[in-house]
Structures are given as structure tokens and as C-alpha cells.
PDB file of C-alpha atoms in Angstrom:
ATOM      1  CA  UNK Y1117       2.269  11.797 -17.280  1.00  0.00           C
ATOM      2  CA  UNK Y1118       5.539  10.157 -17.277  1.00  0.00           C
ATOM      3  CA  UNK Y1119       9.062  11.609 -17.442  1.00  0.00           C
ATOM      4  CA  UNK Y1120      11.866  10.931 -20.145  1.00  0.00           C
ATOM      5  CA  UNK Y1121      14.093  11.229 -17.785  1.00  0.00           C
ATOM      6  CA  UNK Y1122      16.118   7.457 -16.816  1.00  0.00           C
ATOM      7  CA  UNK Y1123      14.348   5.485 -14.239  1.00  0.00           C
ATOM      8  CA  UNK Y1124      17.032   4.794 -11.652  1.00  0.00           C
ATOM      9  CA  UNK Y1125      14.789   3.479  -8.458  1.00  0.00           C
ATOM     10  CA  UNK Y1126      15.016   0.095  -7.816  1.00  0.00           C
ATOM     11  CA  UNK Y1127      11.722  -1.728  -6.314  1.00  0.00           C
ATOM     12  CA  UNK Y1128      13.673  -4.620  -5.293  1.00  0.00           C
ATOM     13  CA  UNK Y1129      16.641  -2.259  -3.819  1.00  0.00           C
ATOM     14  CA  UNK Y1130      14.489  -0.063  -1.769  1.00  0.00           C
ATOM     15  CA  UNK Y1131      12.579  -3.304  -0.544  1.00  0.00           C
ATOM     16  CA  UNK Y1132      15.988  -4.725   0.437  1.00  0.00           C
ATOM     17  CA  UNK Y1133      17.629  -1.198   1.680  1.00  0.00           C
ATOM     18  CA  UNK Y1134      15.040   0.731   2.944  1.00  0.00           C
ATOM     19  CA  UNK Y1135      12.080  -0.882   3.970  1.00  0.00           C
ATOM     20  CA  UNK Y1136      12.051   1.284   6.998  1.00  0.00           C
ATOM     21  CA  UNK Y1137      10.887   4.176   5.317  1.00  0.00           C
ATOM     22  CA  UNK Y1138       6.927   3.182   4.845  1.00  0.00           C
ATOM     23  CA  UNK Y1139       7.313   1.632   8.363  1.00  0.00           C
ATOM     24  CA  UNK Y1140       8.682   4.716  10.098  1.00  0.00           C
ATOM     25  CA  UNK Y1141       6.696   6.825   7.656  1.00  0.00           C
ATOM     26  CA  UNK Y1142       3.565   5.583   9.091  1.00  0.00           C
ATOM     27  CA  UNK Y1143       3.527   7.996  12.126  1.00  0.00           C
ATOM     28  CA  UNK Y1144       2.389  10.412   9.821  1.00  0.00           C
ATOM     29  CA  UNK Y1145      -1.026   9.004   8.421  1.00  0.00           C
ATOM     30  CA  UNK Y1146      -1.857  10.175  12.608  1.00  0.00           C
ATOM     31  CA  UNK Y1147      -1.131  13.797  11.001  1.00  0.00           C
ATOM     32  CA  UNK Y1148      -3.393  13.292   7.630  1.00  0.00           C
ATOM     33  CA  UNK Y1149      -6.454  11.557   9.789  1.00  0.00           C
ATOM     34  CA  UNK Y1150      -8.337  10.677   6.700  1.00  0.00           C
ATOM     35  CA  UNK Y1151     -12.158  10.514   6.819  1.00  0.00           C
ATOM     36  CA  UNK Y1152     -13.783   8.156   5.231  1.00  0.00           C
ATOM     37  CA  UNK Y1153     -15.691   9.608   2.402  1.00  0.00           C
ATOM     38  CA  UNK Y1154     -11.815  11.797   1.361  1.00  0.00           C
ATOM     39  CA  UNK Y1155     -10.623  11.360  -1.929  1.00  0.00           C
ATOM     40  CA  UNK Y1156      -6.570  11.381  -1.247  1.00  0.00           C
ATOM     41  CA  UNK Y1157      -3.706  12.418  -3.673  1.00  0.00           C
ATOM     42  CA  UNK Y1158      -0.665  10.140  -2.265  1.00  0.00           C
ATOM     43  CA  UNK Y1159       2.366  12.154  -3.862  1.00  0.00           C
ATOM     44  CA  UNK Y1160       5.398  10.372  -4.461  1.00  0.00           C
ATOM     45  CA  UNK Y1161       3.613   6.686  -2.979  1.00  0.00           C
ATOM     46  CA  UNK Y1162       6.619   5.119  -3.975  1.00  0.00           C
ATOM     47  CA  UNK Y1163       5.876   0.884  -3.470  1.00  0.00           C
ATOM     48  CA  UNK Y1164       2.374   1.682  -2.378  1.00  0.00           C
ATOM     49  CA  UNK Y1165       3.079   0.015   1.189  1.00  0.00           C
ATOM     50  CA  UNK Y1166       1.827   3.154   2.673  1.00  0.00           C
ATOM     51  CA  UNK Y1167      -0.796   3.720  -0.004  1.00  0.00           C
ATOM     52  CA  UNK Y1168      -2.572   0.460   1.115  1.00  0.00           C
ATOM     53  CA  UNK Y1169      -2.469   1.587   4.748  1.00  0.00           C
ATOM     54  CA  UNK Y1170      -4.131   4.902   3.573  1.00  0.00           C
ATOM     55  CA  UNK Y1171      -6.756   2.925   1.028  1.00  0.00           C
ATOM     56  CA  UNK Y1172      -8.214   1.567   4.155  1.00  0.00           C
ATOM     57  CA  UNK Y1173      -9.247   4.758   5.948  1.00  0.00           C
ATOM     58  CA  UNK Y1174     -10.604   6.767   2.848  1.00  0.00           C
ATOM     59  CA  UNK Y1175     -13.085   6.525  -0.276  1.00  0.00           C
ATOM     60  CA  UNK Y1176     -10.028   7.031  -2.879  1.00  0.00           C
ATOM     61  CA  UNK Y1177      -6.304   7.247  -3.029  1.00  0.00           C
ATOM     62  CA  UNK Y1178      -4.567   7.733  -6.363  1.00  0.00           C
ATOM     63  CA  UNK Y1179      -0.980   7.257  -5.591  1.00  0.00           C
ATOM     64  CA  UNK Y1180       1.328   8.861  -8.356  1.00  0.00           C
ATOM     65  CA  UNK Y1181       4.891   8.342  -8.372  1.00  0.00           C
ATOM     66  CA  UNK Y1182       7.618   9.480 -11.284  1.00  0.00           C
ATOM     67  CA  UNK Y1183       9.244   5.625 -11.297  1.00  0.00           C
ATOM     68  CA  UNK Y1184       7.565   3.200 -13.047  1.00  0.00           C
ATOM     69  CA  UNK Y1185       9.403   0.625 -11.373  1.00  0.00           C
ATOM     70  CA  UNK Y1186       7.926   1.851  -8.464  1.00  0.00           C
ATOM     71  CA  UNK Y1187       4.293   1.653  -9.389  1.00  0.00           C
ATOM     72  CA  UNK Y1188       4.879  -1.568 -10.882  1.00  0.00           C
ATOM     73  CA  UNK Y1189       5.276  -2.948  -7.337  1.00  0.00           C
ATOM     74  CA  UNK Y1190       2.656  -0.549  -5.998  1.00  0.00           C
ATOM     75  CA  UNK Y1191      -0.031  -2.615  -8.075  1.00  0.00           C
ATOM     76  CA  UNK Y1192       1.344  -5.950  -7.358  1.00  0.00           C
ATOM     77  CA  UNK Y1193       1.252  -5.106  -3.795  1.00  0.00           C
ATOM     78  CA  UNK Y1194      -2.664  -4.157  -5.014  1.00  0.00           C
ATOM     79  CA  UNK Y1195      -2.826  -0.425  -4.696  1.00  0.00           C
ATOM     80  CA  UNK Y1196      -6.504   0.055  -6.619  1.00  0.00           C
ATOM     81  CA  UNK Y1197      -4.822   3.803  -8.431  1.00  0.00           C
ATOM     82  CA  UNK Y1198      -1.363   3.573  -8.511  1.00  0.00           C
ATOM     83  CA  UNK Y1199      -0.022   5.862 -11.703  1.00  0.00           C
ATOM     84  CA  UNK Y1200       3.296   7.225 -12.952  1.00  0.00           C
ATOM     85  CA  UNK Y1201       3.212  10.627 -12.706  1.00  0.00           C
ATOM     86  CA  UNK Y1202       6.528  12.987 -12.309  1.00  0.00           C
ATOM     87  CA  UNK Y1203       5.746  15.013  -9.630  1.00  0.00           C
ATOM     88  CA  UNK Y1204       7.712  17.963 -11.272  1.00  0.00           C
ATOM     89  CA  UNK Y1205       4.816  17.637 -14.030  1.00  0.00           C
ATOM     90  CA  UNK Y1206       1.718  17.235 -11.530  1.00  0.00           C
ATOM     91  CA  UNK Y1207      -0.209  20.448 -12.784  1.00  0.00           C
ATOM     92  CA  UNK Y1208      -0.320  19.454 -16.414  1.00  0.00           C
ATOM     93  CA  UNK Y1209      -0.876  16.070 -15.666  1.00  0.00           C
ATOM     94  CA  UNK Y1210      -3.889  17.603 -13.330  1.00  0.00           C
ATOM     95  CA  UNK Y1211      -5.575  19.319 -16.611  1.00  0.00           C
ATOM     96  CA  UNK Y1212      -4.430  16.951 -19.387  1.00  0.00           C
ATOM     97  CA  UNK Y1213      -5.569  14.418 -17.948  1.00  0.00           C
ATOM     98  CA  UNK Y1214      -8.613  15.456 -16.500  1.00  0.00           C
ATOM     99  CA  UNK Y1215      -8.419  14.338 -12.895  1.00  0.00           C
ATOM    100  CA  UNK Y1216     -11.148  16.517 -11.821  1.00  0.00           C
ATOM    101  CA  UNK Y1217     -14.032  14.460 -13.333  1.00  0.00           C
ATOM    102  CA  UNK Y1218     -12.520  11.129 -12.846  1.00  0.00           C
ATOM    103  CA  UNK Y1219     -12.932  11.652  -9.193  1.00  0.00           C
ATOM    104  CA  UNK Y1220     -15.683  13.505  -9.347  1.00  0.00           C
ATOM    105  CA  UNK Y1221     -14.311  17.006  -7.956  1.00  0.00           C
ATOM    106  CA  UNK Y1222     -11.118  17.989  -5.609  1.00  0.00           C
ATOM    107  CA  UNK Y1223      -8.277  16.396  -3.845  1.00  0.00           C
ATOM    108  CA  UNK Y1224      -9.536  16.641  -0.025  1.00  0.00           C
ATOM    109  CA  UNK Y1225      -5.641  16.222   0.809  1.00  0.00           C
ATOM    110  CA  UNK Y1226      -1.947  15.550  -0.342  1.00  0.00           C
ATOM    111  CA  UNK Y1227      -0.148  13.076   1.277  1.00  0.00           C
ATOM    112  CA  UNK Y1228       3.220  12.832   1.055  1.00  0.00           C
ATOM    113  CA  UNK Y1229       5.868  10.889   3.259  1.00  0.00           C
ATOM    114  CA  UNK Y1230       9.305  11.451   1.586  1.00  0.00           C
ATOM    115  CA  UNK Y1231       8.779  13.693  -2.066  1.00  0.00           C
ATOM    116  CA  UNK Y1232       7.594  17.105  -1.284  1.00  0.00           C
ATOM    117  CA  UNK Y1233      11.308  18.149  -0.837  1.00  0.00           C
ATOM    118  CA  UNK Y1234      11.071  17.628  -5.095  1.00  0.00           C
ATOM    119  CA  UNK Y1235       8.514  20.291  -5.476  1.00  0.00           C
ATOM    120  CA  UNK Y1236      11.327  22.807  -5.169  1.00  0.00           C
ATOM    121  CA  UNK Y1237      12.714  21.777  -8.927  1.00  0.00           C
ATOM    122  CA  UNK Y1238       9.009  22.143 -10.151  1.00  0.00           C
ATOM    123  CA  UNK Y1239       8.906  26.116  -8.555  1.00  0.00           C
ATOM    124  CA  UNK Y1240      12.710  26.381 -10.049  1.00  0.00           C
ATOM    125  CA  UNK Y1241      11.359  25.524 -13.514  1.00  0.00           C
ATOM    126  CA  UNK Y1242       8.369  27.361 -13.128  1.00  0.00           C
ATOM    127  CA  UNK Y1243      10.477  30.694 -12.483  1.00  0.00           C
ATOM    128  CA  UNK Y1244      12.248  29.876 -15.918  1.00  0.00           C
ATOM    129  CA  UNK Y1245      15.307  28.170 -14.130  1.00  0.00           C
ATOM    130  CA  UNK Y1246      17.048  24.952 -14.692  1.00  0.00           C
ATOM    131  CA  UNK Y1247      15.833  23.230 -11.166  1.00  0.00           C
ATOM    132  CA  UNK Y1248      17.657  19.842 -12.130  1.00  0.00           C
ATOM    133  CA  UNK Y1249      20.506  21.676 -11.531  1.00  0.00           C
ATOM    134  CA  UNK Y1250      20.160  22.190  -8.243  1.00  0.00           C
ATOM    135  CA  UNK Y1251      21.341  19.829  -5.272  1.00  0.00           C
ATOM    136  CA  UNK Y1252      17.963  17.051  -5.566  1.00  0.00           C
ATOM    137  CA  UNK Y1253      18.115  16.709  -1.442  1.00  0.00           C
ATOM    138  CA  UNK Y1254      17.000  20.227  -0.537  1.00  0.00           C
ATOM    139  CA  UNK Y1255      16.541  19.452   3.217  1.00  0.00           C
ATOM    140  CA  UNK Y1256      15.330  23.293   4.640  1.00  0.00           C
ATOM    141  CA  UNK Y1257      14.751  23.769   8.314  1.00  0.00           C
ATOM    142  CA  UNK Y1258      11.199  23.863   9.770  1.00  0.00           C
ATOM    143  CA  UNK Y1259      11.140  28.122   9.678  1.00  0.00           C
ATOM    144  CA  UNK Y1260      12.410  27.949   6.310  1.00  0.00           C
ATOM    145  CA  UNK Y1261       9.958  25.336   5.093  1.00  0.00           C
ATOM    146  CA  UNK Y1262       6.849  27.405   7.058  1.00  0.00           C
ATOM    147  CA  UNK Y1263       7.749  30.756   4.967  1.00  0.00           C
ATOM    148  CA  UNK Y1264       7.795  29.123   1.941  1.00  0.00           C
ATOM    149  CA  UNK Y1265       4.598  27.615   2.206  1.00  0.00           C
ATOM    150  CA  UNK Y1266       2.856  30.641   3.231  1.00  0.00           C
ATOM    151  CA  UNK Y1267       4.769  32.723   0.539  1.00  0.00           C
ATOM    152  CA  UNK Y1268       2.526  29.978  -1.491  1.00  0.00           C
ATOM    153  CA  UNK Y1269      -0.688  30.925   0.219  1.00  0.00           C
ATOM    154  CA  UNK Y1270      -0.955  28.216   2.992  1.00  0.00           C
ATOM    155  CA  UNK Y1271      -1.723  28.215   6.457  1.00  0.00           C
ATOM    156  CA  UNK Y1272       0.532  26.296   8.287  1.00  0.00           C
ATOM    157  CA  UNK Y1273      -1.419  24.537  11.144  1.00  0.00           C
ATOM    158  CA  UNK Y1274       2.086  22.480  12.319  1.00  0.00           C
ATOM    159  CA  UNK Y1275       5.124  22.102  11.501  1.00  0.00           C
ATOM    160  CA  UNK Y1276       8.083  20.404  12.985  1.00  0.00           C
ATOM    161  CA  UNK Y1277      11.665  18.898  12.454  1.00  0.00           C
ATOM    162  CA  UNK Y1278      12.367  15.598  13.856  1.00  0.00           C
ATOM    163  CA  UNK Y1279      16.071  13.861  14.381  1.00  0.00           C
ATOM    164  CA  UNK Y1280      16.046  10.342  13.685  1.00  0.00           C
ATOM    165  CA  UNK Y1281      18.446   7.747  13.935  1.00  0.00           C
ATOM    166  CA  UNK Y1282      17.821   5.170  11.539  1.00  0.00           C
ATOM    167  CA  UNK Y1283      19.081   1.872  11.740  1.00  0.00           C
ATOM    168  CA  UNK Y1284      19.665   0.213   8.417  1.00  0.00           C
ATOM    169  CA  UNK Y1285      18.829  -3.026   7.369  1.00  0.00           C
ATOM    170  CA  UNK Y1286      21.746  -3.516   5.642  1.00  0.00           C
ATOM    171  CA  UNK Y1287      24.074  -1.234   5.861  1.00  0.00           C
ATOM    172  CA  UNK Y1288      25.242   2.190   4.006  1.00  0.00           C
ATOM    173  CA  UNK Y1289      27.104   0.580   1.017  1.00  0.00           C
ATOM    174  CA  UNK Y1290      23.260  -0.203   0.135  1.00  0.00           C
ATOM    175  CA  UNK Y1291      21.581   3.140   1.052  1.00  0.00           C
ATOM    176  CA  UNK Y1292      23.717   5.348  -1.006  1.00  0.00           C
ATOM    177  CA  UNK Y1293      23.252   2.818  -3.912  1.00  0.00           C
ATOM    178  CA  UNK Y1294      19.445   3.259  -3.595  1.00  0.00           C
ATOM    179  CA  UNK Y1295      18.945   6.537  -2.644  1.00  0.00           C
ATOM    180  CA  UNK Y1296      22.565   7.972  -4.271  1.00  0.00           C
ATOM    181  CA  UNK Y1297      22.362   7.235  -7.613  1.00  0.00           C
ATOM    182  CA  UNK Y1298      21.889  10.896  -8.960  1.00  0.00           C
ATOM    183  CA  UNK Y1299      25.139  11.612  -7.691  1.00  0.00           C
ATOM    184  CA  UNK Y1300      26.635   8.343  -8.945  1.00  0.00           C
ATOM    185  CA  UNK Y1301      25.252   8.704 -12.311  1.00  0.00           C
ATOM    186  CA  UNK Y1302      28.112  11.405 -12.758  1.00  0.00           C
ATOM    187  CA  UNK Y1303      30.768   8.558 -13.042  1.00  0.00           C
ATOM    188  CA  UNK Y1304      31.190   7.432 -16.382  1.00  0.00           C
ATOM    189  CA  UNK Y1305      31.463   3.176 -15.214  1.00  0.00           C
ATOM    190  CA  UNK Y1306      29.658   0.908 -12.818  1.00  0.00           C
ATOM    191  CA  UNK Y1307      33.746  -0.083 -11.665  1.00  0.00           C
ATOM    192  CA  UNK Y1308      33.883   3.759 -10.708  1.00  0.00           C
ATOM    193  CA  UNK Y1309      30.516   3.858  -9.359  1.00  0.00           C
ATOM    194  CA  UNK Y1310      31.283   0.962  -7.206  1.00  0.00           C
ATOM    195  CA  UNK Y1311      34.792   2.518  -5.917  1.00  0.00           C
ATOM    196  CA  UNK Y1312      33.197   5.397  -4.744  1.00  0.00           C
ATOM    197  CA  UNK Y1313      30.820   3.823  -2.843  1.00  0.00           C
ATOM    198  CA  UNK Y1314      33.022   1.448  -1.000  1.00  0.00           C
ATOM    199  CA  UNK Y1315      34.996   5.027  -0.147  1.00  0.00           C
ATOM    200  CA  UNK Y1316      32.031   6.773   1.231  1.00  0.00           C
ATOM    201  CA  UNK Y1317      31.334   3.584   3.063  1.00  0.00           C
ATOM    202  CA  UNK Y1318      34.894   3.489   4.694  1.00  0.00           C
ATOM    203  CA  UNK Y1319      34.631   7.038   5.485  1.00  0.00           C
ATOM    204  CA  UNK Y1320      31.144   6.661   7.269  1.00  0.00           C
ATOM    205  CA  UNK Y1321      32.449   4.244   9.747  1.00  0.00           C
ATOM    206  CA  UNK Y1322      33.589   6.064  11.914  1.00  0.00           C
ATOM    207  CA  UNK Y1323      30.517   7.887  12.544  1.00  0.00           C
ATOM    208  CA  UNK Y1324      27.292   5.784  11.127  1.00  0.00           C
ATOM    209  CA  UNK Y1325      28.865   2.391  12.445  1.00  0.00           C
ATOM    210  CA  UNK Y1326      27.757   0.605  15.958  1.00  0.00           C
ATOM    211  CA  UNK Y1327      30.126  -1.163  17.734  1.00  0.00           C
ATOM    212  CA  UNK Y1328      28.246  -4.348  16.681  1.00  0.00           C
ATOM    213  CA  UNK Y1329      28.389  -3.521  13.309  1.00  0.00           C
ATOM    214  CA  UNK Y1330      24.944  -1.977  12.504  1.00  0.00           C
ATOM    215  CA  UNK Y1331      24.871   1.017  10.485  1.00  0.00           C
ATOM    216  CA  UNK Y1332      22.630   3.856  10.930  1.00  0.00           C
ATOM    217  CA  UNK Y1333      21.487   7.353   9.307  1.00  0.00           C
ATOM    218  CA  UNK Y1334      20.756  10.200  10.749  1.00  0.00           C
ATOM    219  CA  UNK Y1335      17.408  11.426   9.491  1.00  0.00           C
ATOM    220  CA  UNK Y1336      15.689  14.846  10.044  1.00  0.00           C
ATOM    221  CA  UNK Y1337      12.019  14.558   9.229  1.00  0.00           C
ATOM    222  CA  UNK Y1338      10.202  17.786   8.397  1.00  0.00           C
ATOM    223  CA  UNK Y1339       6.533  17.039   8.917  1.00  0.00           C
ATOM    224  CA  UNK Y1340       4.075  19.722   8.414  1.00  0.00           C
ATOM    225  CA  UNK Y1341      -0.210  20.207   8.301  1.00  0.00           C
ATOM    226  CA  UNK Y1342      -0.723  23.071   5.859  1.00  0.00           C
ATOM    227  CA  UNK Y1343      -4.276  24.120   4.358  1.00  0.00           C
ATOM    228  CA  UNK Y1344      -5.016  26.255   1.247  1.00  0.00           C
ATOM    229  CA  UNK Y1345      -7.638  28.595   2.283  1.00  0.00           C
ATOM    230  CA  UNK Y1346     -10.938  27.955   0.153  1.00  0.00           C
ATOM    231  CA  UNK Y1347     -11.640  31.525  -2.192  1.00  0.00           C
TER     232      UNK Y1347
END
């Protein structure tokens, strides 16, 4: 189920920007430990790089992302199930579509490396609210993410938060164009969209700027283990 929504990720950005993400993000396929006869629901798979990794340790993955730039490059890369699917829309998607006989049952897992933070515009809409509205990089601490999980009925096995410095492989003109463009898209021209960027840039250097010139983000992974008790 796609979105109407304006497709703003860029395959070839990310690739160029932030290929550290599936790299990095690979520490947590440790976490999922996959079996091999799982059927896996990758959430947000993004390029697929991940997705490929994970297609190697299980029966099944069907990797759903809301960009269909994104999935475009997921099955050149060769991803087997790679769909676009708004994550906001997952549960009609689930029943319109039927996904319970095309893989013959449940999901034994979700797997997500950097979209669950979205899910909190889905339970925003759900409660009749306008969750678009809302900041997109909702970026809770680990107690706040563990009571609202088990608010939802799960049982939080782990869950951590994790400070990493990233080092870009470009630098952070690049990362806010890739990962920044929700904010951008405010600015009524590509000239203003550019100014502001350069700005940001000039005022990160102080701060996200090595002395021999690499540029680096400070990430704060939340990485959880959560189960839905069977009823």
C-alpha cells in the first residue's frame, strides 16, 4: 500500500551520504538471531542492504518500505520481497492485502533498524490526531520507549540507548540534505533550500567538525527485544 504523500528519499543520496547506516546497523541482526525456518517482516528496509544480510539466515523476509525509490534499489540489489508499503498504513495493508496466506501464517518477528521511531504518527492518527504534525524525529529515551511498549502489551526483554559518533562520509551539508528534507520542504525554492543548508553547515563546525576536516554525528541508538505475549 503506497502513500500519496511526495517521495523525497534519494537511493543514490543515501548511498552517497549514509552508507554507514546498514553497516553500523548490522550489530543488530545479533539482537533478532533469526532461525532458519522464520518468516521476517523487515520494516522500513530502506535499500535492502540489510535485507539481503537477513535473507540469508531465514526462510522469508518481506522488506516494506514507504519510498519507492527505495525499493527500487532494494530489488536491484536482489532483495526476493521488497514492497512499498507506508509504514503509517501497515495494518490495512496487513488485511487488504492478505499477507497472512501469502506466507502461509504470522510474522515470527519485526525487524527494524532505523523506522520504528515513525510508528508514533501511525498511534497519533489512530487516536484521531494529525501525527504529521508532529516533529517526524521523535527520539524518546530508553524508559520512555520501554513504557510505551508495554502500555502496548509487550514484554520488553532489553532495551538500551547507545551514543554513537558517526563519522560521515561526506560531510553534513549532505546528511541534512538526505535525511532533512521534511524540514527543508518548508522553503518555498531549491536557492532557499540550499542557503539554509550551507548555514546549518557553518554553524555545525564548530562542534561536528575534526580538526582534519571529517564531520561526524552524534547518534543515540535505541535498540530494544520486545515480545507480544501469545493469547
Amino acid at each position: 500500500m503506497a502513500s500519496n504523500a511526495k517521495d523525497n528519499w534519494s537511493a543514490t543520496k543515501y548511498d552517497t551520504n549514509a552508507n554507514f547506516v546498514p553497516v553500523l546497523g548490522a550489530t543488530i541482526l545479533g539482537m533478532l538471531d533469526p532461525k532458519a525456518n522464520e518468516t521476517i517482516l523487515d520494516l522500513g528496509c530502506g535499500d535492502g542492504v540489510l535485507t539481503k544480510d537477513l535473507e540469508k539466515m531465514c526462510e522469508r523476509v518481506v522488506g516494506v518500505d514507504a519510498s519507492a525509490n527505495m525499493i527500487e534499489k532494494a530489488k536491484d540489489l536482489g532483495c526476493k520481497d521488497a514492497r512499498v508499503v507506508d509504514g503509517h498504513d501497515l495494518a490495512a495493508w496487513f488485511d487488504n492485502e492478505n499477507i497472512e496466506q501469502q506466507i502461509d501464517g504470522k510474522f515470527d518477528a519485526v525487524f527494524s533498524n532505523a523506522d520504528i521511531h515513525g510508528a508514533l504518527i501511525a498511534a497519533l492518527n489512530r487516536r484521531g490526531k494529525d501525527g504529521k504534525s508532529y516533529s517526524p524525529w521523535f527520539f524518546p529515551s530508553d524508559v520512555h520507549y520501554k513504557a510505551l511498549l508495554e502500555e502496548q502489551g509487550f514484554e520488553v526483554q532489553t532495551i538500551s540507548l547507545n551514543p554513537r559518533p558517526t563519522e560521515l562520509p561526506t560531510n553534513v551539508a549532505g546528511w541534512i540534505e538526505t535525511f532533512g528534507f521534511t524540514f527543508l520542504a518548508a522553503l518555498d525554492t531549491d536557492e532557499e533550500r540550499r542557503a539554509m543548508v550551507k548555514e546549518i553547515a557553518e554553524e555545525m563546525k564548530v562542534t561536528h567538525q575534526r580538526e582534519d576536516g571529517k564531520w561526524f554525528i552524534m547518534y543515540n541508538r535505541c535498540r530494544f527485544i520486545a515480545y507480544k505475549p501469545k493469547v
